């Protein structure tokens, strides 16, 4: 169980174009001339691929200072505005389905994972931020209790 006394950080990885970019660089290497321009194109494409693949999004909640930040990372530097937690006075635990696709030698298919998530809402109910999603009810209840302790209301 996680301790929410000071801070909760949740993040999820965004995987961009993982396979086509290195294949493109491999094609440039095989058919390209070994000159400076070809090398610079390869380095540029690999740098862009690296930026897309190793990028994260998440939410950071500081319970002690009552601040929240929705961020994205770029080379592990968090980019996002730190806002007052009282700008988001409501929270809700919602159920949702996350679709997943797979392919194997036997064929292709898809399935859904049923999860619950904790969302916080701003005063005008225009902005919805997913704090975390999980299948563990105890984790969500403990997080909801921590949010109520700092003054958020269940919606």
PDB file of C-alpha atoms in Angstrom:
ATOM      1  CA  UNK A   1       0.000   0.000   0.000  1.00  0.00           C
ATOM      2  CA  UNK A   2       1.230   3.463  -0.826  1.00  0.00           C
ATOM      3  CA  UNK A   3       1.552   6.258   1.694  1.00  0.00           C
ATOM      4  CA  UNK A   4      -0.305   9.414   0.597  1.00  0.00           C
ATOM      5  CA  UNK A   5       0.763  11.668   3.471  1.00  0.00           C
ATOM      6  CA  UNK A   6       3.047  13.875   1.397  1.00  0.00           C
ATOM      7  CA  UNK A   7       2.905  13.143  -2.299  1.00  0.00           C
ATOM      8  CA  UNK A   8       1.363  10.896  -4.931  1.00  0.00           C
ATOM      9  CA  UNK A   9       2.896  10.610  -8.362  1.00  0.00           C
ATOM     10  CA  UNK A  10       1.236   8.587 -11.087  1.00  0.00           C
ATOM     11  CA  UNK A  11       2.503   8.324 -14.610  1.00  0.00           C
ATOM     12  CA  UNK A  12       1.894   6.297 -17.673  1.00  0.00           C
ATOM     13  CA  UNK A  13       4.162   5.740 -20.586  1.00  0.00           C
ATOM     14  CA  UNK A  14       3.255   6.950 -24.034  1.00  0.00           C
ATOM     15  CA  UNK A  15       4.708   4.710 -26.676  1.00  0.00           C
ATOM     16  CA  UNK A  16       4.866   6.462 -30.009  1.00  0.00           C
ATOM     17  CA  UNK A  17       6.136   5.079 -33.242  1.00  0.00           C
ATOM     18  CA  UNK A  18       8.350   2.310 -31.945  1.00  0.00           C
ATOM     19  CA  UNK A  19       9.090   0.155 -34.952  1.00  0.00           C
ATOM     20  CA  UNK A  20       8.775   2.238 -38.174  1.00  0.00           C
ATOM     21  CA  UNK A  21      11.417   4.810 -37.221  1.00  0.00           C
ATOM     22  CA  UNK A  22      14.347   2.412 -36.614  1.00  0.00           C
ATOM     23  CA  UNK A  23      13.386   0.544 -39.794  1.00  0.00           C
ATOM     24  CA  UNK A  24      13.513   3.834 -41.709  1.00  0.00           C
ATOM     25  CA  UNK A  25      16.955   4.561 -40.289  1.00  0.00           C
ATOM     26  CA  UNK A  26      18.074   1.053 -41.275  1.00  0.00           C
ATOM     27  CA  UNK A  27      16.868   1.650 -44.857  1.00  0.00           C
ATOM     28  CA  UNK A  28      18.765   4.957 -44.963  1.00  0.00           C
ATOM     29  CA  UNK A  29      21.874   3.132 -43.761  1.00  0.00           C
ATOM     30  CA  UNK A  30      21.614   0.362 -46.357  1.00  0.00           C
ATOM     31  CA  UNK A  31      20.697   2.373 -49.448  1.00  0.00           C
ATOM     32  CA  UNK A  32      22.074   5.769 -48.478  1.00  0.00           C
ATOM     33  CA  UNK A  33      25.466   7.124 -49.308  1.00  0.00           C
ATOM     34  CA  UNK A  34      27.865   7.265 -46.430  1.00  0.00           C
ATOM     35  CA  UNK A  35      28.118  11.032 -46.488  1.00  0.00           C
ATOM     36  CA  UNK A  36      27.473  13.734 -43.920  1.00  0.00           C
ATOM     37  CA  UNK A  37      23.932  14.578 -45.074  1.00  0.00           C
ATOM     38  CA  UNK A  38      22.774  10.977 -44.804  1.00  0.00           C
ATOM     39  CA  UNK A  39      24.334  10.724 -41.357  1.00  0.00           C
ATOM     40  CA  UNK A  40      22.613  13.934 -40.179  1.00  0.00           C
ATOM     41  CA  UNK A  41      19.239  12.675 -41.462  1.00  0.00           C
ATOM     42  CA  UNK A  42      19.701   9.408 -39.557  1.00  0.00           C
ATOM     43  CA  UNK A  43      20.639  11.216 -36.344  1.00  0.00           C
ATOM     44  CA  UNK A  44      17.635  13.558 -36.700  1.00  0.00           C
ATOM     45  CA  UNK A  45      15.195  10.690 -37.264  1.00  0.00           C
ATOM     46  CA  UNK A  46      16.581   8.707 -34.332  1.00  0.00           C
ATOM     47  CA  UNK A  47      16.409  11.777 -32.068  1.00  0.00           C
ATOM     48  CA  UNK A  48      12.755  12.359 -32.969  1.00  0.00           C
ATOM     49  CA  UNK A  49      12.016   8.675 -32.377  1.00  0.00           C
ATOM     50  CA  UNK A  50      13.722   8.864 -28.991  1.00  0.00           C
ATOM     51  CA  UNK A  51      11.608  11.915 -28.058  1.00  0.00           C
ATOM     52  CA  UNK A  52       8.369  10.159 -29.033  1.00  0.00           C
ATOM     53  CA  UNK A  53       9.037   6.826 -27.377  1.00  0.00           C
ATOM     54  CA  UNK A  54      10.531   7.953 -24.060  1.00  0.00           C
ATOM     55  CA  UNK A  55       7.840  10.451 -23.166  1.00  0.00           C
ATOM     56  CA  UNK A  56       5.568  10.150 -20.149  1.00  0.00           C
ATOM     57  CA  UNK A  57       2.421  11.831 -18.930  1.00  0.00           C
ATOM     58  CA  UNK A  58       1.249  11.886 -15.371  1.00  0.00           C
ATOM     59  CA  UNK A  59      -0.223  13.692 -12.416  1.00  0.00           C
ATOM     60  CA  UNK A  60       1.613  14.790  -9.296  1.00  0.00           C
ATOM     61  CA  UNK A  61      -0.333  15.657  -6.156  1.00  0.00           C
ATOM     62  CA  UNK A  62       1.398  17.274  -3.209  1.00  0.00           C
ATOM     63  CA  UNK A  63      -0.919  16.747  -0.232  1.00  0.00           C
ATOM     64  CA  UNK A  64       1.269  18.741   2.178  1.00  0.00           C
ATOM     65  CA  UNK A  65       1.288  21.951   0.099  1.00  0.00           C
ATOM     66  CA  UNK A  66      -2.105  21.142  -1.525  1.00  0.00           C
ATOM     67  CA  UNK A  67      -0.832  21.472  -5.099  1.00  0.00           C
ATOM     68  CA  UNK A  68      -1.539  19.427  -8.214  1.00  0.00           C
ATOM     69  CA  UNK A  69       0.348  19.246 -11.494  1.00  0.00           C
ATOM     70  CA  UNK A  70      -0.592  17.510 -14.708  1.00  0.00           C
ATOM     71  CA  UNK A  71       2.716  17.050 -16.491  1.00  0.00           C
ATOM     72  CA  UNK A  72       4.479  15.491 -19.410  1.00  0.00           C
ATOM     73  CA  UNK A  73       8.153  14.628 -19.347  1.00  0.00           C
ATOM     74  CA  UNK A  74      10.822  15.283 -21.878  1.00  0.00           C
ATOM     75  CA  UNK A  75      14.095  13.530 -21.065  1.00  0.00           C
ATOM     76  CA  UNK A  76      12.798  13.102 -17.481  1.00  0.00           C
ATOM     77  CA  UNK A  77      12.198  16.867 -17.037  1.00  0.00           C
ATOM     78  CA  UNK A  78       8.635  17.465 -15.890  1.00  0.00           C
ATOM     79  CA  UNK A  79       6.816  20.112 -17.892  1.00  0.00           C
ATOM     80  CA  UNK A  80       3.545  21.299 -16.408  1.00  0.00           C
ATOM     81  CA  UNK A  81       2.012  24.047 -14.337  1.00  0.00           C
ATOM     82  CA  UNK A  82       1.713  23.583 -10.584  1.00  0.00           C
ATOM     83  CA  UNK A  83      -1.834  24.562  -9.583  1.00  0.00           C
ATOM     84  CA  UNK A  84      -3.649  24.907  -6.296  1.00  0.00           C
ATOM     85  CA  UNK A  85      -5.593  21.784  -5.346  1.00  0.00           C
ATOM     86  CA  UNK A  86      -8.599  23.924  -4.384  1.00  0.00           C
ATOM     87  CA  UNK A  87      -9.080  24.776  -8.088  1.00  0.00           C
ATOM     88  CA  UNK A  88     -10.269  21.155  -8.379  1.00  0.00           C
ATOM     89  CA  UNK A  89     -12.898  20.854  -5.610  1.00  0.00           C
ATOM     90  CA  UNK A  90     -14.537  17.636  -6.834  1.00  0.00           C
ATOM     91  CA  UNK A  91     -13.424  14.069  -7.381  1.00  0.00           C
ATOM     92  CA  UNK A  92     -15.164  10.986  -8.702  1.00  0.00           C
ATOM     93  CA  UNK A  93     -14.364   7.303  -8.902  1.00  0.00           C
ATOM     94  CA  UNK A  94     -15.484   6.092 -12.309  1.00  0.00           C
ATOM     95  CA  UNK A  95     -15.458   2.732 -14.037  1.00  0.00           C
ATOM     96  CA  UNK A  96     -14.204   2.532 -17.581  1.00  0.00           C
ATOM     97  CA  UNK A  97     -13.052  -0.033 -20.083  1.00  0.00           C
ATOM     98  CA  UNK A  98      -9.637   0.072 -21.645  1.00  0.00           C
ATOM     99  CA  UNK A  99      -9.470  -1.623 -25.048  1.00  0.00           C
ATOM    100  CA  UNK A 100      -6.375  -3.667 -25.907  1.00  0.00           C
ATOM    101  CA  UNK A 101      -5.474  -5.232 -29.226  1.00  0.00           C
ATOM    102  CA  UNK A 102      -3.161  -8.143 -29.842  1.00  0.00           C
ATOM    103  CA  UNK A 103      -1.838 -10.140 -32.742  1.00  0.00           C
ATOM    104  CA  UNK A 104      -0.097 -13.484 -32.801  1.00  0.00           C
ATOM    105  CA  UNK A 105       0.524 -16.342 -35.182  1.00  0.00           C
ATOM    106  CA  UNK A 106      -2.987 -17.593 -34.521  1.00  0.00           C
ATOM    107  CA  UNK A 107      -4.634 -14.351 -35.521  1.00  0.00           C
ATOM    108  CA  UNK A 108      -5.639 -10.988 -34.249  1.00  0.00           C
ATOM    109  CA  UNK A 109      -8.120  -9.936 -31.621  1.00  0.00           C
ATOM    110  CA  UNK A 110      -9.023  -7.461 -28.967  1.00  0.00           C
ATOM    111  CA  UNK A 111     -10.198  -7.495 -25.391  1.00  0.00           C
ATOM    112  CA  UNK A 112     -11.181  -4.982 -22.759  1.00  0.00           C
ATOM    113  CA  UNK A 113      -9.826  -4.487 -19.273  1.00  0.00           C
ATOM    114  CA  UNK A 114     -12.339  -3.164 -16.749  1.00  0.00           C
ATOM    115  CA  UNK A 115     -10.722  -0.600 -14.458  1.00  0.00           C
ATOM    116  CA  UNK A 116     -11.686   2.073 -11.988  1.00  0.00           C
ATOM    117  CA  UNK A 117     -10.082   5.470 -11.900  1.00  0.00           C
ATOM    118  CA  UNK A 118     -10.046   8.558  -9.717  1.00  0.00           C
ATOM    119  CA  UNK A 119     -10.763  11.767 -11.607  1.00  0.00           C
ATOM    120  CA  UNK A 120     -10.633  15.329 -10.292  1.00  0.00           C
ATOM    121  CA  UNK A 121     -12.744  18.140 -11.751  1.00  0.00           C
ATOM    122  CA  UNK A 122     -12.372  21.906 -11.775  1.00  0.00           C
ATOM    123  CA  UNK A 123     -15.055  24.284 -10.500  1.00  0.00           C
ATOM    124  CA  UNK A 124     -16.803  24.622 -13.860  1.00  0.00           C
ATOM    125  CA  UNK A 125     -16.599  20.850 -14.571  1.00  0.00           C
ATOM    126  CA  UNK A 126     -14.792  21.558 -17.836  1.00  0.00           C
ATOM    127  CA  UNK A 127     -11.452  19.979 -17.026  1.00  0.00           C
ATOM    128  CA  UNK A 128     -11.215  16.330 -15.984  1.00  0.00           C
ATOM    129  CA  UNK A 129      -7.863  14.895 -14.875  1.00  0.00           C
ATOM    130  CA  UNK A 130      -7.318  11.172 -14.370  1.00  0.00           C
ATOM    131  CA  UNK A 131      -5.176  10.753 -11.286  1.00  0.00           C
ATOM    132  CA  UNK A 132      -4.792   6.993 -11.373  1.00  0.00           C
ATOM    133  CA  UNK A 133      -6.482   3.880 -12.666  1.00  0.00           C
ATOM    134  CA  UNK A 134      -6.301   0.425 -11.169  1.00  0.00           C
ATOM    135  CA  UNK A 135      -8.288  -2.684 -10.448  1.00  0.00           C
ATOM    136  CA  UNK A 136      -7.562  -2.512  -6.697  1.00  0.00           C
ATOM    137  CA  UNK A 137     -10.519  -1.069  -4.768  1.00  0.00           C
ATOM    138  CA  UNK A 138      -8.569  -0.631  -1.523  1.00  0.00           C
ATOM    139  CA  UNK A 139      -6.010   1.624  -3.245  1.00  0.00           C
ATOM    140  CA  UNK A 140      -8.786   3.827  -4.659  1.00  0.00           C
ATOM    141  CA  UNK A 141     -10.572   4.065  -1.318  1.00  0.00           C
ATOM    142  CA  UNK A 142      -7.385   5.156   0.430  1.00  0.00           C
ATOM    143  CA  UNK A 143      -6.751   7.778  -2.260  1.00  0.00           C
ATOM    144  CA  UNK A 144     -10.361   9.023  -1.996  1.00  0.00           C
ATOM    145  CA  UNK A 145      -9.966   9.322   1.770  1.00  0.00           C
ATOM    146  CA  UNK A 146      -6.767  11.354   1.298  1.00  0.00           C
ATOM    147  CA  UNK A 147      -8.529  13.652  -1.183  1.00  0.00           C
ATOM    148  CA  UNK A 148     -11.411  14.203   1.239  1.00  0.00           C
ATOM    149  CA  UNK A 149      -8.949  15.062   4.009  1.00  0.00           C
ATOM    150  CA  UNK A 150      -7.554  17.969   1.965  1.00  0.00           C
ATOM    151  CA  UNK A 151     -11.047  19.276   1.200  1.00  0.00           C
ATOM    152  CA  UNK A 152     -12.219  17.726  -2.078  1.00  0.00           C
ATOM    153  CA  UNK A 153     -15.851  16.650  -2.285  1.00  0.00           C
ATOM    154  CA  UNK A 154     -17.191  13.516  -3.881  1.00  0.00           C
ATOM    155  CA  UNK A 155     -19.232  14.319  -6.962  1.00  0.00           C
TER     156      UNK A 155
END
